Amino acid sequence: MFNAQYFRTFITLVETGSFTRTARRLEMTQPGVSQHIRKLESYLDKPLIERKGRSFTLTESGRRAYDYALKLFAEHEQFRHGLDDDSLDSGECRIASPGSVGLMFYPFILGQQQMHPNLTVNYSFAFNHEIVNDLLEGRYDIGIVTEQVNHTELTCTVWHKEPLCLVVPADFAGSTLSDLMGIGFLNYYDGINHANALLRANYPDEFRSMTHFRHQGFTNEVSMVLDAVARGLGFTVVSRLVLETSPWQRQVKALALPQGINEVLYLLRRRDSVLPKRYEKLLDGFHHQRLQEKTPLVPE
């Protein structure tokens, strides 16, 4: 019969290298330690150690059993911590967002995991409609989307705002709407919506629609659109998050505009769910960090 204590005794024996020290650490008798090892060998039907006087060496089965035992107890601790909904720094989080959000939110989460080893985060990059469907099917606990969602089974609240940036090649010398129309537009998922909002606010007398612009291409990976801008193929409109994390940020520039427009990020969750407090810490922590790192976001 499976007995976790036998595996615990075996782990301690391997770590101490001594039956005597194992007995002392586990507050057992030395014969008790030997009995646990024999019963574990009997359960696995394999010899785990080769005794050499007072010392021993691991067999191949023993090395594999030790690796398995470490994994077993690590998963047990992770599971145990995950049941504690009041814990801020341990347990599992399941989150999804578009790539434009994940470019900076996911590295922030990785930093939190480095500081808190018992915190586990499963993070997925997905489009808005995919996030909605997966939330409804229980694959994620929260989703961050770039447009408001109305659904009877979901709650949708404003979480964070990031300024939109009009990004052009570094050597672009123009500033008028005609100049922008001359080089053309580079699109991505949400690109049209962002460009419409920012250009309408800053060129109210001239701008009509993005259909009047020559479209220079499309990519479904927002992190790559600035590569095309850096090559002089056109302009685009992305959130500050995307621009700050781009490897091409030195080959492009954001035009200064009189009217700032924010990209609004929404938090989605199932209406009947009660989230552990660790989610709140992650979400609030990132939000406050962004506010401290940069100038205040433009009002709306």
Coordinates of C-alpha atoms in Angstrom, one line a residue:
M1 CA 0.0 0.0 0.0
F2 CA 1.2 3.5 -0.8
N3 CA 2.5 5.3 2.2
A4 CA 3.9 8.9 1.9
Q5 CA 5.8 8.6 5.1
Y6 CA 8.0 5.8 3.6
F7 CA 8.9 8.2 0.8
R8 CA 9.6 11.0 3.4
T9 CA 11.9 8.6 5.3
F10 CA 13.7 7.7 2.0
I11 CA 14.2 11.3 1.1
T12 CA 15.7 12.1 4.5
L13 CA 18.0 9.0 4.3
V14 CA 19.4 10.1 0.9
E15 CA 19.9 13.7 2.1
T16 CA 21.7 12.7 5.4
G17 CA 23.5 9.6 4.0
S18 CA 23.0 7.9 7.3
F19 CA 20.4 5.7 9.0
T20 CA 21.5 7.1 12.4
R21 CA 21.1 10.8 11.3
T22 CA 17.8 10.0 9.6
A23 CA 16.4 8.5 12.8
R24 CA 17.6 11.5 14.8
R25 CA 16.0 14.0 12.4
L26 CA 12.7 12.2 12.1
E27 CA 12.6 11.3 15.8
M28 CA 12.5 7.6 15.0
T29 CA 14.5 4.5 16.0
Q30 CA 17.1 3.3 13.6
P31 CA 15.3 -0.1 13.1
G32 CA 12.2 2.0 12.3
V33 CA 14.0 3.7 9.5
S34 CA 15.3 0.4 8.1
Q35 CA 11.7 -0.9 8.3
H36 CA 10.4 2.0 6.3
I37 CA 13.0 1.5 3.6
R38 CA 12.3 -2.3 3.3
K39 CA 8.5 -1.6 3.1
L40 CA 9.1 1.0 0.3
E41 CA 11.3 -1.5 -1.6
S42 CA 8.6 -4.1 -1.1
Y43 CA 5.9 -1.7 -2.4
L44 CA 8.0 -0.8 -5.5
D45 CA 9.3 -4.3 -5.9
K46 CA 12.8 -2.9 -6.5
P47 CA 15.9 -2.5 -4.4
L48 CA 16.5 1.2 -3.7
I49 CA 19.9 1.0 -1.9
E50 CA 23.0 -1.2 -1.8
R51 CA 24.3 -1.4 1.7
K52 CA 28.0 -1.4 2.3
G53 CA 28.6 -1.7 6.0
R54 CA 27.3 1.4 7.6
S55 CA 27.1 3.3 4.3
F56 CA 25.0 2.7 1.2
T57 CA 24.7 3.7 -2.5
L58 CA 21.6 4.3 -4.5
T59 CA 20.6 1.8 -7.2
E60 CA 19.2 3.1 -10.5
S61 CA 15.7 2.5 -9.1
G62 CA 16.7 4.3 -5.9
R63 CA 17.7 7.4 -7.9
R64 CA 14.5 7.4 -9.8
A65 CA 12.5 6.9 -6.7
Y66 CA 14.3 9.8 -5.0
D67 CA 13.5 12.1 -7.9
Y68 CA 9.9 11.0 -7.9
A69 CA 9.6 11.5 -4.1
L70 CA 11.0 15.1 -4.4
K71 CA 8.4 15.9 -7.1
L72 CA 5.7 14.2 -5.1
F73 CA 6.2 16.3 -2.0
A74 CA 6.8 19.5 -3.9
E75 CA 3.4 19.0 -5.7
H76 CA 1.8 18.2 -2.3
E77 CA 3.1 21.5 -0.8
Q78 CA 1.9 23.4 -3.8
F79 CA -1.5 21.8 -3.6
R80 CA -1.7 22.5 0.1
H81 CA -0.8 26.1 -0.3
G82 CA -3.2 26.4 -3.2
L83 CA -6.1 25.6 -0.9
D84 CA -5.5 28.6 1.2
D85 CA -7.5 31.4 -0.4
D86 CA -6.2 33.9 2.1
S87 CA -2.6 33.4 1.2
L88 CA -1.1 36.3 -0.8
D89 CA 2.1 34.7 -1.9
S90 CA 1.3 31.0 -2.6
G91 CA -1.1 28.9 -4.7
E92 CA -2.0 28.8 -8.3
C93 CA -3.3 31.6 -10.5
R94 CA -4.7 31.1 -14.0
I95 CA -4.7 34.3 -16.1
A96 CA -5.1 35.2 -19.8
S97 CA -4.6 38.4 -21.7
P98 CA -3.8 39.7 -25.2
G99 CA -0.2 39.9 -26.1
S100 CA -0.1 43.7 -25.8
V101 CA -0.9 43.3 -22.1
G102 CA 1.2 40.3 -21.4
L103 CA 4.3 41.9 -22.7
M104 CA 4.7 43.7 -19.4
F105 CA 2.3 42.0 -17.0
Y106 CA 3.8 38.6 -17.5
P107 CA 7.4 39.7 -16.6
F108 CA 6.0 41.4 -13.5
I109 CA 4.4 38.1 -12.6
L110 CA 7.6 36.2 -13.1
G111 CA 9.3 38.6 -10.7
Q112 CA 6.6 37.9 -8.1
Q113 CA 7.2 34.1 -8.6
Q114 CA 11.0 34.6 -8.0
M115 CA 10.2 36.3 -4.7
H116 CA 7.6 33.8 -3.7
P117 CA 8.5 30.2 -4.8
N118 CA 5.1 28.8 -3.7
L119 CA 3.3 31.0 -6.2
T120 CA 2.4 29.3 -9.5
V121 CA 1.0 31.2 -12.4
N122 CA -0.3 29.7 -15.6
Y123 CA -0.4 32.6 -18.1
S124 CA -1.9 32.4 -21.6
F125 CA -1.7 34.9 -24.5
A126 CA -5.0 35.0 -26.4
F127 CA -7.4 37.2 -28.3
N128 CA -10.4 38.9 -26.5
H129 CA -13.0 36.5 -27.8
E130 CA -10.9 33.4 -27.0
I131 CA -10.5 34.7 -23.4
V132 CA -14.2 35.1 -23.0
N133 CA -14.9 31.6 -24.2
D134 CA -12.2 30.0 -22.0
L135 CA -13.4 31.9 -18.9
L136 CA -16.9 30.5 -19.5
E137 CA -15.4 27.0 -19.8
G138 CA -13.3 27.4 -16.6
R139 CA -9.9 27.3 -18.2
Y140 CA -8.9 30.6 -16.6
D141 CA -9.9 32.4 -13.4
I142 CA -9.5 35.9 -14.7
G143 CA -9.0 37.5 -18.1
I144 CA -7.7 40.9 -19.1
V145 CA -9.3 42.2 -22.3
T146 CA -9.0 45.4 -24.3
E147 CA -12.7 46.0 -24.9
Q148 CA -15.8 45.9 -22.7
V149 CA -17.6 42.6 -22.5
N150 CA -21.4 42.2 -21.8
H151 CA -22.3 38.7 -20.7
T152 CA -24.7 37.5 -18.1
E153 CA -22.2 35.0 -16.7
L154 CA -19.2 37.4 -16.5
T155 CA -18.4 40.6 -14.6
C156 CA -16.3 43.2 -16.5
T157 CA -14.7 46.1 -14.7
V158 CA -12.1 48.7 -15.6
W159 CA -8.7 47.5 -14.3
H160 CA -6.0 49.7 -15.8
K161 CA -5.3 52.4 -18.4
E162 CA -2.3 52.9 -20.7
P163 CA -1.7 55.8 -23.0
L164 CA -1.9 55.2 -26.8
C165 CA 1.2 56.2 -28.8
L166 CA 1.3 57.2 -32.4
V167 CA 4.5 55.5 -33.6
V168 CA 6.4 56.4 -36.7
P169 CA 9.9 55.5 -38.1
A170 CA 12.7 57.3 -36.3
D171 CA 13.6 59.4 -39.4
F172 CA 10.0 60.5 -40.0
A173 CA 9.9 64.3 -40.3
G174 CA 6.2 64.9 -40.8
S175 CA 3.5 65.8 -38.3
T176 CA 0.3 66.3 -40.3
L177 CA -2.4 63.8 -41.1
S178 CA -1.4 64.1 -44.8
D179 CA 2.1 63.1 -43.8
L180 CA 0.8 60.0 -42.0
M181 CA -1.4 59.1 -45.0
G182 CA 1.7 59.3 -47.2
I183 CA 3.6 56.5 -45.4
G184 CA 0.5 54.3 -44.7
F185 CA -0.8 52.3 -41.8
L186 CA 0.4 49.1 -40.2
N187 CA -2.4 47.1 -38.6
Y188 CA -2.7 44.5 -36.0
Y189 CA -5.5 43.1 -33.8
D190 CA -7.1 46.2 -32.2
G191 CA -4.9 48.5 -34.4
I192 CA -7.8 50.0 -36.3
N193 CA -9.7 50.8 -33.1
H194 CA -6.7 52.4 -31.5
A195 CA -5.8 54.5 -34.5
N196 CA -9.4 55.7 -35.0
A197 CA -9.6 56.9 -31.4
L198 CA -6.2 58.6 -31.3
L199 CA -6.4 60.3 -34.7
R200 CA -10.0 61.5 -34.3
A201 CA -9.1 63.2 -31.1
N202 CA -6.0 64.9 -32.5
Y203 CA -7.1 65.7 -36.1
P204 CA -10.8 66.4 -35.5
D205 CA -11.2 68.6 -38.6
E206 CA -9.4 66.4 -41.0
F207 CA -9.7 62.8 -39.9
R208 CA -12.7 60.8 -41.2
S209 CA -11.9 57.1 -41.1
M210 CA -9.0 54.6 -41.3
T211 CA -10.5 53.4 -44.6
H212 CA -8.9 56.5 -46.2
F213 CA -5.4 55.3 -45.3
R214 CA -3.2 53.0 -47.4
H215 CA -2.8 49.8 -45.4
Q216 CA 0.7 48.5 -45.5
G217 CA 0.1 45.2 -43.9
F218 CA -1.2 43.3 -40.9
T219 CA 0.2 41.0 -38.2
N220 CA -1.7 39.2 -35.4
E221 CA 1.4 39.6 -33.2
V222 CA 1.4 43.1 -31.8
S223 CA 5.0 42.8 -30.5
M224 CA 6.1 42.5 -34.1
V225 CA 4.3 45.5 -35.6
L226 CA 7.0 47.9 -34.6
D227 CA 9.6 45.9 -36.6
A228 CA 7.7 47.0 -39.7
V229 CA 7.5 50.6 -38.5
A230 CA 11.3 50.6 -37.8
R231 CA 11.8 49.5 -41.4
G232 CA 10.0 52.6 -42.6
L233 CA 7.0 50.7 -43.9
G234 CA 4.4 52.9 -42.2
F235 CA 3.0 54.1 -38.9
T236 CA 0.9 52.4 -36.2
V237 CA -0.8 53.2 -32.9
V238 CA 0.0 51.0 -29.9
S239 CA -0.2 51.2 -26.2
R240 CA 2.8 52.5 -24.1
L241 CA 3.2 49.0 -22.8
V242 CA 4.0 47.7 -26.3
L243 CA 6.4 50.6 -27.1
E244 CA 8.4 50.3 -23.9
T245 CA 9.0 46.6 -24.3
S246 CA 9.8 46.6 -28.0
P247 CA 13.4 45.8 -29.1
W248 CA 12.8 48.3 -31.9
Q249 CA 12.0 51.3 -29.7
R250 CA 15.3 53.0 -30.7
Q251 CA 14.4 52.7 -34.4
V252 CA 11.0 54.3 -33.9
K253 CA 9.6 57.3 -32.1
A254 CA 6.2 58.4 -30.7
L255 CA 4.9 61.7 -32.1
A256 CA 3.9 64.3 -29.5
L257 CA 0.2 64.9 -29.7
P258 CA -2.0 67.5 -27.9
Q259 CA -4.7 65.1 -26.9
G260 CA -3.9 61.9 -25.1
I261 CA -6.1 58.9 -25.3
N262 CA -5.9 55.8 -23.1
E263 CA -6.3 52.2 -23.9
V264 CA -8.7 50.9 -21.3
L265 CA -8.0 47.4 -20.0
Y266 CA -10.9 45.4 -18.5
L267 CA -10.8 42.7 -15.9
L268 CA -13.1 39.7 -16.6
R269 CA -14.2 37.0 -14.2
R270 CA -17.0 34.6 -13.8
R271 CA -19.9 36.2 -11.9
D272 CA -20.2 33.4 -9.4
S273 CA -16.5 33.0 -8.6
V274 CA -14.7 34.0 -5.4
L275 CA -11.1 34.7 -6.2
P276 CA -8.3 34.0 -3.7
K277 CA -6.6 37.1 -2.4
R278 CA -3.4 36.4 -4.3
Y279 CA -5.1 37.6 -7.5
E280 CA -5.8 41.0 -6.0
K281 CA -2.2 41.4 -4.9
L282 CA -0.9 40.6 -8.4
L283 CA -3.4 42.9 -10.2
D284 CA -3.0 45.8 -7.7
G285 CA 0.8 45.4 -7.6
F286 CA 1.2 45.8 -11.3
H287 CA -1.2 48.7 -11.5
H288 CA 0.6 50.6 -8.8
Q289 CA 4.0 49.9 -10.3
R290 CA 2.9 51.3 -13.6
L291 CA 1.6 54.5 -12.0
Q292 CA 4.9 55.0 -10.1
E293 CA 7.1 54.3 -13.1
K294 CA 5.6 56.8 -15.5
T295 CA 3.8 60.2 -15.5
P296 CA 0.1 60.1 -14.6
L297 CA -2.1 58.7 -17.3
V298 CA -4.1 61.1 -19.4
P299 CA -7.6 61.9 -18.0
E300 CA -10.7 60.8 -19.9

